[in-house]
Short mmCIF file of C-alpha atoms and ligand atoms in Angstrom, two decimals:
data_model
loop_
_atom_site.label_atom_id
_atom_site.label_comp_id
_atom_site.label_asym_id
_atom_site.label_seq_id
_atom_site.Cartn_x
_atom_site.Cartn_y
_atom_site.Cartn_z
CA UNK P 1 -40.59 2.95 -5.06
CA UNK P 2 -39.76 1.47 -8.63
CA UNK P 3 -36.37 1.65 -9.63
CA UNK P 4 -36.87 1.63 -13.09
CA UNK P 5 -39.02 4.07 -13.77
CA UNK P 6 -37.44 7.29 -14.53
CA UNK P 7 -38.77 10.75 -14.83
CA UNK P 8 -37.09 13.29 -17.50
CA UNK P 9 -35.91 15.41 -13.97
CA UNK P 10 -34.09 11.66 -13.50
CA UNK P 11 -32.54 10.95 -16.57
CA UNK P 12 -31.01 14.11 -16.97
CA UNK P 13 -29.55 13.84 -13.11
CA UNK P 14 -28.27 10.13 -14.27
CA UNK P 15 -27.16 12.36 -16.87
CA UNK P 16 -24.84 14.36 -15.00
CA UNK P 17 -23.91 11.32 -12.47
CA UNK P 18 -22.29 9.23 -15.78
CA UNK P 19 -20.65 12.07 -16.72
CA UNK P 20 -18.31 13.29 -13.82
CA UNK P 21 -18.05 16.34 -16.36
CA UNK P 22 -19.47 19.22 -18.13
CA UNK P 23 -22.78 18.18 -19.87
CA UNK P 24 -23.81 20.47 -22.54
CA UNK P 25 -27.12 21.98 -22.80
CA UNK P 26 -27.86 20.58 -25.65
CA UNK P 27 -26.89 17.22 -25.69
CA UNK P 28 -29.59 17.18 -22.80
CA UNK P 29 -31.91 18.14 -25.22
CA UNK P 30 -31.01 16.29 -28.35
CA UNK P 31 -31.52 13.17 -26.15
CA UNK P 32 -34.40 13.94 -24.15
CA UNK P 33 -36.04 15.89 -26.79
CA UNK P 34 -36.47 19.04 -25.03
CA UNK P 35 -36.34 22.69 -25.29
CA UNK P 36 -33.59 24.83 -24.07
CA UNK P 37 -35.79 25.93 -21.46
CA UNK P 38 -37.47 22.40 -20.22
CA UNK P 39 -33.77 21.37 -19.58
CA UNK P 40 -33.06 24.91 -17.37
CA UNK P 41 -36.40 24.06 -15.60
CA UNK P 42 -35.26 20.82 -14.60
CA UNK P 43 -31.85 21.68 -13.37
CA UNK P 44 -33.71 24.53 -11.65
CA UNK P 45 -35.64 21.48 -9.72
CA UNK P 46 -33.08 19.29 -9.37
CA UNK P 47 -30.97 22.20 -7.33
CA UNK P 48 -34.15 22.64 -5.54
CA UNK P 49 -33.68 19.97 -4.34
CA UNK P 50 -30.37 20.17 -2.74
CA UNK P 51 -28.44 18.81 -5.73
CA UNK P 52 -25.16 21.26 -6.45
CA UNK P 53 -24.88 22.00 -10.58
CA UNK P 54 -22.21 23.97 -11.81
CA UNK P 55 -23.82 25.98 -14.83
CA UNK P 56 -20.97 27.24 -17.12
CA UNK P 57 -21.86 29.00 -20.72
CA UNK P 58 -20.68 26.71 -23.67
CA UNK P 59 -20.05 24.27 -20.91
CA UNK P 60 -22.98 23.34 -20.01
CA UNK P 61 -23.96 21.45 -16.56
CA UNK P 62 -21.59 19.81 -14.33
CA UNK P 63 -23.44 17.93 -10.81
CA UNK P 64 -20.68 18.64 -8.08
CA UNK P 65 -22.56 17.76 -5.11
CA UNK P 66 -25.76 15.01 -4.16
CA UNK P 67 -27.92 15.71 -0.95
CA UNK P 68 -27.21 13.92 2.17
CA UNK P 69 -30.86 12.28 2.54
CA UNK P 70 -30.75 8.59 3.46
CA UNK P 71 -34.15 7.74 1.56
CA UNK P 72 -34.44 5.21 -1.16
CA UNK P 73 -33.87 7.64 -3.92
CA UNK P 74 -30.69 9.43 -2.75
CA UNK P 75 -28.93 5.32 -1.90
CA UNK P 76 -30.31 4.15 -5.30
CA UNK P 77 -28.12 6.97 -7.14
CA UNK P 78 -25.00 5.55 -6.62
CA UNK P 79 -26.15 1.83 -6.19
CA UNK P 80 -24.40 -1.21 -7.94
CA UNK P 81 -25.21 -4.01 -6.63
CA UNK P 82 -27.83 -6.72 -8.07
CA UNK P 83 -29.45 -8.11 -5.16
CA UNK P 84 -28.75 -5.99 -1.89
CA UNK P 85 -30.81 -3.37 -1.00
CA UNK P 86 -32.78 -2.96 -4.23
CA UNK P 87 -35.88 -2.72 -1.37
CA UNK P 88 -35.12 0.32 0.85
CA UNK P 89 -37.27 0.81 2.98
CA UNK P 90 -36.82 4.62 5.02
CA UNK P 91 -37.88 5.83 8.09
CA UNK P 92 -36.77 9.59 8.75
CA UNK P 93 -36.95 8.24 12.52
CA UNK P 94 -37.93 5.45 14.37
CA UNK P 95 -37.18 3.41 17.75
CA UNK P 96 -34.54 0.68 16.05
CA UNK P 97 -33.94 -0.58 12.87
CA UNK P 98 -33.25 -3.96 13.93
CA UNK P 99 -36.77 -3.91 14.97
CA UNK P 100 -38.23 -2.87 12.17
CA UNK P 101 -36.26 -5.82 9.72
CA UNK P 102 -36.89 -8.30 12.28
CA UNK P 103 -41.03 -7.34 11.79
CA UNK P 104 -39.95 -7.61 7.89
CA UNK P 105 -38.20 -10.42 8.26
CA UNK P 106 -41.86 -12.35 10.37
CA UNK P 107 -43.46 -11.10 7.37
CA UNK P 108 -41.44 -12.96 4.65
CA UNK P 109 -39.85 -9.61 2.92
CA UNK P 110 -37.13 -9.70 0.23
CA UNK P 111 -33.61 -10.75 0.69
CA UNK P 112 -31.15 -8.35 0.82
CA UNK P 113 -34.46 -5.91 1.96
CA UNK P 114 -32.98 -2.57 4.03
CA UNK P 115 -34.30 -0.43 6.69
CA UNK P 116 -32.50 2.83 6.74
CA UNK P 117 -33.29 5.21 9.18
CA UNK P 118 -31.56 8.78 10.37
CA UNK P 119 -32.20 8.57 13.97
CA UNK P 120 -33.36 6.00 16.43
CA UNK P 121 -35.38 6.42 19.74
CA UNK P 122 -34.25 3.14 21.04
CA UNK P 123 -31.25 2.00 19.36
CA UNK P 124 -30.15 -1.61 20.64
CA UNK P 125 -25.67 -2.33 20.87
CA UNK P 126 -24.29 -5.71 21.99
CA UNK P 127 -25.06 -7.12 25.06
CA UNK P 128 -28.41 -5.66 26.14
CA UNK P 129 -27.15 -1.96 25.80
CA UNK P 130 -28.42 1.16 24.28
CA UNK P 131 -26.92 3.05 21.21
CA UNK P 132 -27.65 6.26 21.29
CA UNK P 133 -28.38 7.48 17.77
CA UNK P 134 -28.54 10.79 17.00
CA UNK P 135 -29.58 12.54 14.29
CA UNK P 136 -26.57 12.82 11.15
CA UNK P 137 -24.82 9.20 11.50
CA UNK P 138 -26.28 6.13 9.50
CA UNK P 139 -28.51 3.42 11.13
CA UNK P 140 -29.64 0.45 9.06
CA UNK P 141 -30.46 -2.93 9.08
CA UNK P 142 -30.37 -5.81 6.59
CA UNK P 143 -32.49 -8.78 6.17
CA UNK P 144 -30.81 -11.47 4.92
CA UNK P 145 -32.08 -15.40 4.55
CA UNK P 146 -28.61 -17.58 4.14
CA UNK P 147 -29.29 -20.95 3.40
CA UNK P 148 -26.45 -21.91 6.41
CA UNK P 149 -26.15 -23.74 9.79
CA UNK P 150 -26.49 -21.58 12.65
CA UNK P 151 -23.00 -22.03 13.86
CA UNK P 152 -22.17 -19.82 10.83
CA UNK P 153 -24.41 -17.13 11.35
CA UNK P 154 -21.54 -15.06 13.32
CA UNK P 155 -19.46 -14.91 10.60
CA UNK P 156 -21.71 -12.60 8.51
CA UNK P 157 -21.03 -9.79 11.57
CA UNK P 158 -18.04 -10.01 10.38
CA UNK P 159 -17.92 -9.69 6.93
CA UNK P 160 -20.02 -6.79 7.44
CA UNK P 161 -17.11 -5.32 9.73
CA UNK P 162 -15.19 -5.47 6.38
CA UNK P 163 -17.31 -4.17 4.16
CA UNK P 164 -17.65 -1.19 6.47
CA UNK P 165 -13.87 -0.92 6.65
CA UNK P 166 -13.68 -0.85 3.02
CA UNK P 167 -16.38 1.00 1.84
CA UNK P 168 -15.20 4.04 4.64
CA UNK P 169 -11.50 3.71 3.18
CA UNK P 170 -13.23 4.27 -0.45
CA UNK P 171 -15.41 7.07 -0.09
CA UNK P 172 -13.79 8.76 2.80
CA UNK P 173 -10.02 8.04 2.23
CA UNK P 174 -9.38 7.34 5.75
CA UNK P 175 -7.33 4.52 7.39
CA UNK P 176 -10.08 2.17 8.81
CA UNK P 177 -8.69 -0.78 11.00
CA UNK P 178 -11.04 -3.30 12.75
CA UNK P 179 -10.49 -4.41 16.52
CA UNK P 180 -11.82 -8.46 16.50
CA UNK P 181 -14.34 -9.07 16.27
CA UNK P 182 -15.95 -5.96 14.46
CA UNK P 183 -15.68 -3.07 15.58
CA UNK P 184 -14.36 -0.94 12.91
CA UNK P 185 -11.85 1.77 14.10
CA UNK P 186 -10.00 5.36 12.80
CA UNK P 187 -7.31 6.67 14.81
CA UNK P 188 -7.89 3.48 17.23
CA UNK P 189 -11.21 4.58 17.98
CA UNK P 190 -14.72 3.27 17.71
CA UNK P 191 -16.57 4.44 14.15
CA UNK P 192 -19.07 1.61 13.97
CA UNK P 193 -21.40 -1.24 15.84
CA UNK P 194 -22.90 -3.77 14.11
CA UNK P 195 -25.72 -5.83 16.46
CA UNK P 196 -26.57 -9.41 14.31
CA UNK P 197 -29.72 -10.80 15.49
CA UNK P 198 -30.97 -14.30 13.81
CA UNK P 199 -34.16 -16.12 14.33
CA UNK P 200 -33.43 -20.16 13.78
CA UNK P 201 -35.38 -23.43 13.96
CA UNK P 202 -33.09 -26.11 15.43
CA UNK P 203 -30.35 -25.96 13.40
CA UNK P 204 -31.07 -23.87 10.55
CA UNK P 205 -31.94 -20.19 10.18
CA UNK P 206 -34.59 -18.24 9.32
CA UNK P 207 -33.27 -15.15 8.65
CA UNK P 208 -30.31 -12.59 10.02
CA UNK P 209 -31.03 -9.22 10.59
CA UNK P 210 -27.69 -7.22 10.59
CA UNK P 211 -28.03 -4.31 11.91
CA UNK P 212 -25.02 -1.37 11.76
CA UNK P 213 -24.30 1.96 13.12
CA UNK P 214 -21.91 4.13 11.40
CA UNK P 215 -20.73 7.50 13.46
CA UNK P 216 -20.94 9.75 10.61
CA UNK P 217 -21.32 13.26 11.23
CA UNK P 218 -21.40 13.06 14.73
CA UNK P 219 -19.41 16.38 16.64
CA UNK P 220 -19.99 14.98 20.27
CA UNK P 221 -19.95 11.67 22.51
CA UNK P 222 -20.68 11.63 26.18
CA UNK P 223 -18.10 11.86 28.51
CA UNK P 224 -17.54 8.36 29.25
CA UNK P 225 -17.40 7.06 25.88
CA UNK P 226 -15.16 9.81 24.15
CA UNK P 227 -11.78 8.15 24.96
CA UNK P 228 -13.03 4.86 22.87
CA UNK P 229 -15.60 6.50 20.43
CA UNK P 230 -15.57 8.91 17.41
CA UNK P 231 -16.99 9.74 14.07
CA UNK P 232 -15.60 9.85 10.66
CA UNK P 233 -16.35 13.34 10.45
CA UNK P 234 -14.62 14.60 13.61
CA UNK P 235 -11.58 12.38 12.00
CA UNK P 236 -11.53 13.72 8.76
CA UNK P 237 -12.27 17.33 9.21
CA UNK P 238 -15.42 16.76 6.48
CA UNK P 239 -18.63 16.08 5.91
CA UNK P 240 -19.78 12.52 4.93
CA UNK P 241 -22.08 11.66 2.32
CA UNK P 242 -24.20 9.01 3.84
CA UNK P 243 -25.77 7.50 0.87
CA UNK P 244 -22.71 7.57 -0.93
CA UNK P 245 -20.89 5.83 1.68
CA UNK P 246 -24.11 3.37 1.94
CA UNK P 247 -24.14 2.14 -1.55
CA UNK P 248 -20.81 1.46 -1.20
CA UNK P 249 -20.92 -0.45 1.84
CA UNK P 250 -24.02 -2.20 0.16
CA UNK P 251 -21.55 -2.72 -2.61
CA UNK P 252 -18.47 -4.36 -0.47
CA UNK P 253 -21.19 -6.36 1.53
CA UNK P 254 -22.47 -7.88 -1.73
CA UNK P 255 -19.24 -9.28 -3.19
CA UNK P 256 -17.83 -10.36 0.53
CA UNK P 257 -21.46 -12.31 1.18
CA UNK P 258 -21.37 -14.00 -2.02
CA UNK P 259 -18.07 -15.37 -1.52
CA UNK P 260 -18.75 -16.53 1.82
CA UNK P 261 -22.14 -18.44 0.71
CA UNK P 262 -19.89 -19.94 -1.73
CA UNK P 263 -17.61 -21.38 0.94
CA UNK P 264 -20.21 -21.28 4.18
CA UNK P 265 -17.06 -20.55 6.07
CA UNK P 266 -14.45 -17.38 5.84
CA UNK P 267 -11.59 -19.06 3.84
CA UNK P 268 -11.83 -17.13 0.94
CA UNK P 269 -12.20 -13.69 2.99
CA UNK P 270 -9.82 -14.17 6.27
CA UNK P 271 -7.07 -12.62 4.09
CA UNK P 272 -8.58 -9.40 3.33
CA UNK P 273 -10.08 -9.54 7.05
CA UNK P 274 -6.32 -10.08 8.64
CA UNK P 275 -4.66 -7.27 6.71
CA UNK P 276 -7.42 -5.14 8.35
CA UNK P 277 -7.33 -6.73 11.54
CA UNK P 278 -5.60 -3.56 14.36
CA UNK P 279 -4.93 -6.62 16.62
CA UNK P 280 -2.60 -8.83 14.19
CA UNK P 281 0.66 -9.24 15.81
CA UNK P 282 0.16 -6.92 18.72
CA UNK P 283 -0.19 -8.23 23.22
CA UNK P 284 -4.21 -8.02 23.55
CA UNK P 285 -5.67 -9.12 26.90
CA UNK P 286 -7.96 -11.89 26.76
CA UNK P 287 -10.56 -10.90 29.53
CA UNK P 288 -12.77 -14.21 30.10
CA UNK P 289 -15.36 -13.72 33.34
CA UNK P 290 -12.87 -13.12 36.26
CA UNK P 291 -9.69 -14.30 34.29
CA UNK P 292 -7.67 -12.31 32.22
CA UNK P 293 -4.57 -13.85 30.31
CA UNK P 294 -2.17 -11.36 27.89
CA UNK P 295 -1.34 -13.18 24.45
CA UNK P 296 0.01 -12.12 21.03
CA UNK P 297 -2.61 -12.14 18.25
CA UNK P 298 -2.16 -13.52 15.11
CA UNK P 299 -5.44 -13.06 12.61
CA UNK P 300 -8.48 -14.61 12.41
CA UNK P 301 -9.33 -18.62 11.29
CA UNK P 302 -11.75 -19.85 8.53
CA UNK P 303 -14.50 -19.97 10.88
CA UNK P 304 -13.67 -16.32 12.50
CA UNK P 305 -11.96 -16.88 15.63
CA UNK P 306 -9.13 -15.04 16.75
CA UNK P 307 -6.21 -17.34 16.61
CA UNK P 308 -3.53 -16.18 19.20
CA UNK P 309 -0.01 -17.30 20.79
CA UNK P 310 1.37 -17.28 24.16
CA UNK P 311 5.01 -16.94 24.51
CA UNK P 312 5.91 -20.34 24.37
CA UNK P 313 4.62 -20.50 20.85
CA UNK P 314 1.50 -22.36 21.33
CA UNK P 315 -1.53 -21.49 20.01
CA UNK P 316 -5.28 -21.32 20.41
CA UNK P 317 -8.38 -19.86 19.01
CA UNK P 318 -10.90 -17.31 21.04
CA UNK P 319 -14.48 -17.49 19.92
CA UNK P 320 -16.01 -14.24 20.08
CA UNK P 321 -19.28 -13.78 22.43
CA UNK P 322 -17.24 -15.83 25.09
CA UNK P 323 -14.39 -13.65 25.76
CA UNK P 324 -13.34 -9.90 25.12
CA UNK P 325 -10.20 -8.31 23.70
CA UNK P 326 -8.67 -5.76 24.79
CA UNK P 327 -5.04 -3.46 23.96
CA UNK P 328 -2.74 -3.64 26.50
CA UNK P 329 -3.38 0.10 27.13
CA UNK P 330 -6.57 1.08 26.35
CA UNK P 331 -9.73 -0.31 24.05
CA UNK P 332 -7.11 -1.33 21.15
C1 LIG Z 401 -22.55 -2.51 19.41
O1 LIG Z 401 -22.93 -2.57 20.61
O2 LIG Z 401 -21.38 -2.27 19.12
C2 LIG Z 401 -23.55 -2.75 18.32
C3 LIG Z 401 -24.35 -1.53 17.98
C4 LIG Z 401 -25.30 -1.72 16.81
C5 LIG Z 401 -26.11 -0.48 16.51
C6 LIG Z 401 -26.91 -0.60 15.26
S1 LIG Z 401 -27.60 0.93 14.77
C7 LIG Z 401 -28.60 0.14 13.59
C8 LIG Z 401 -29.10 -1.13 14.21
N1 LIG Z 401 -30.30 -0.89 14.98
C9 LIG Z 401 -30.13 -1.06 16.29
O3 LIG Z 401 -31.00 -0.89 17.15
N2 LIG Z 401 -28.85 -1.44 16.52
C10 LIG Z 401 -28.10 -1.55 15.30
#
């Protein structure tokens, strides 16, 4: 779809958007150049549509609610960013999204290309396991081409852990925490997995393909993953807006990527990533194979490792994918 082309139904909905007021009738038609009753049709279409207008006399129109759809359209409404997902590419279902990019990715698509879908058949999670995806949450998958070494390729999973973080605090006004190395967390449990698959040649790579789950609207988890998992919904008491919260996370992601191609490394981010980090200062258990050691955790280094000290002061870093963190207690 072209984002630039705008039909009259459009403009009066960006209309409304700008506003975040009362719109009068007929400034709608003083701009557009429409009758009274071209303008009514419109918002008659637009509500139709699942969009919520307020229609007050000598008011005019005030939008007070957008539809939850994930497609192009409904992201591109409250977009700002000037590379990232300007190519959406929805799928009301299909068997991962990860799968899908990667095929996009073989094929030379965009950077910054999305695939958004609202339920997967055969969602993929760390470490060869399933994620069951449900109608209601948010599945999508970025393509992404960073002109990097390999070695640095992790460090984008992270970032993205952020911009999750972030963008939840921001449209959801919750407390969002992330346990290292990024899964982001409410109330100490899980809201969000984010799988980062690459495809390289020697050292360099030819693209990323970060893929991230977001527990949205979710009501139930299977027994054996309710102690550690939840949604933001079943935190929050309310409904999420999943394209708002999208094109914000596309938002955060955007300025948090940029600064990190900048640097190649995390130097200019690990600030904003330790004040998020649930772990900092707090006894995790290092669980490595059959060994597991209990340290204090201190935040993460330039190059995303968890930095942490035992009791006689001395330190080390953990790189993630070789080790797992643990509370002392429990999954934080
Ligand atoms: C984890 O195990 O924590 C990572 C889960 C990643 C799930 C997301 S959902 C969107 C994308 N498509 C997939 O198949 N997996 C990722």
């Amino acid at each position: 779809m072209d984002r630039k082309k705008q039909t009259t139904k459009e403009t009066i909905l960006d209309m409304l958007i700008m506003s975040h007021d009362y719109v009068s009738g007929q400034e709608i038609c003083d701009r557009l150049a429409l009758s009274r009753t071209a303008v009514w049709k419109h918002i008659k279409a637009l509500k139709a549509e699942g969009y919520e207008i307020s229609s007050v006399n000598n008011r005019g129109y005030k939008l007070i609610g957008t539809p939850d759809v994930l497609d192009e359209k409904h992201i591109w409404e409250h977009l700002h960013t000037s590379w990232l997902a300007q190519e959406i590419v929805y799928l009301p279902e299909t068997d991962s999204s990860n799968i899908q990019a990667k095929l996009l990715g073989e094929n030379g698509a965009t950077n910054g290309t999305v695939v958004v879908t609202d339920k997967q058949t055969a969602g993929r999670g760390r470490r060869g396991r399933s994620w069951i995806s449900p109608s209601g949450n948010c599945y999508f998958s970025m393509l992404l081409y960073p002109d990097v070494r390999v070695d640095r390729a992790s460090m984008i999973t992270l970032i993205a852990a952020m911009a999750v973080a972030k963008a939840v605090r921001e449209t959801e006004n919750v407390e969002t925490m992330i346990k290292w190395p990024n899964d982001v967390v409410v109330n100490g449990k899980k809201i969000c997995g984010i799988l980062t698959e690459s495809s390289t040649d020697l050292e360099y790579i030819q693209y990323v393909v970060v893929g991230i789950g977001i527990n949205c609207n979710q009501k139930e988890f299977d027994e054996e993953i309710r102690s550690m998992a939840t949604s933001i919904s079943l935190e929050t008491g309310e409904e999420v807006n999943r394209p708002e919260l999208l094109a914000k996370f596309f938002e955060c992601f955007e300025e948090y990527y940029d600064i990190f191609m900048e640097t190649e490394d995390l130097s200019r981010l690990s600030d904003t990533y330790n004040e998020l980090l649930i772990n900092r200062g707090r006894e995790v258990k290092i669980i490595e194979r059959n060994d597991e050691r209990v340290m204090r955790a201190i935040g993460i280094n330039n190059m995303g490792g968890l930095v942490v000290e035992n009791d006689a002061g001395e330190r080390e870093s953990i790189i993630s994918g070789e080790v797992s963190v643990r509370g002392l207690y429990g999954y934080v």
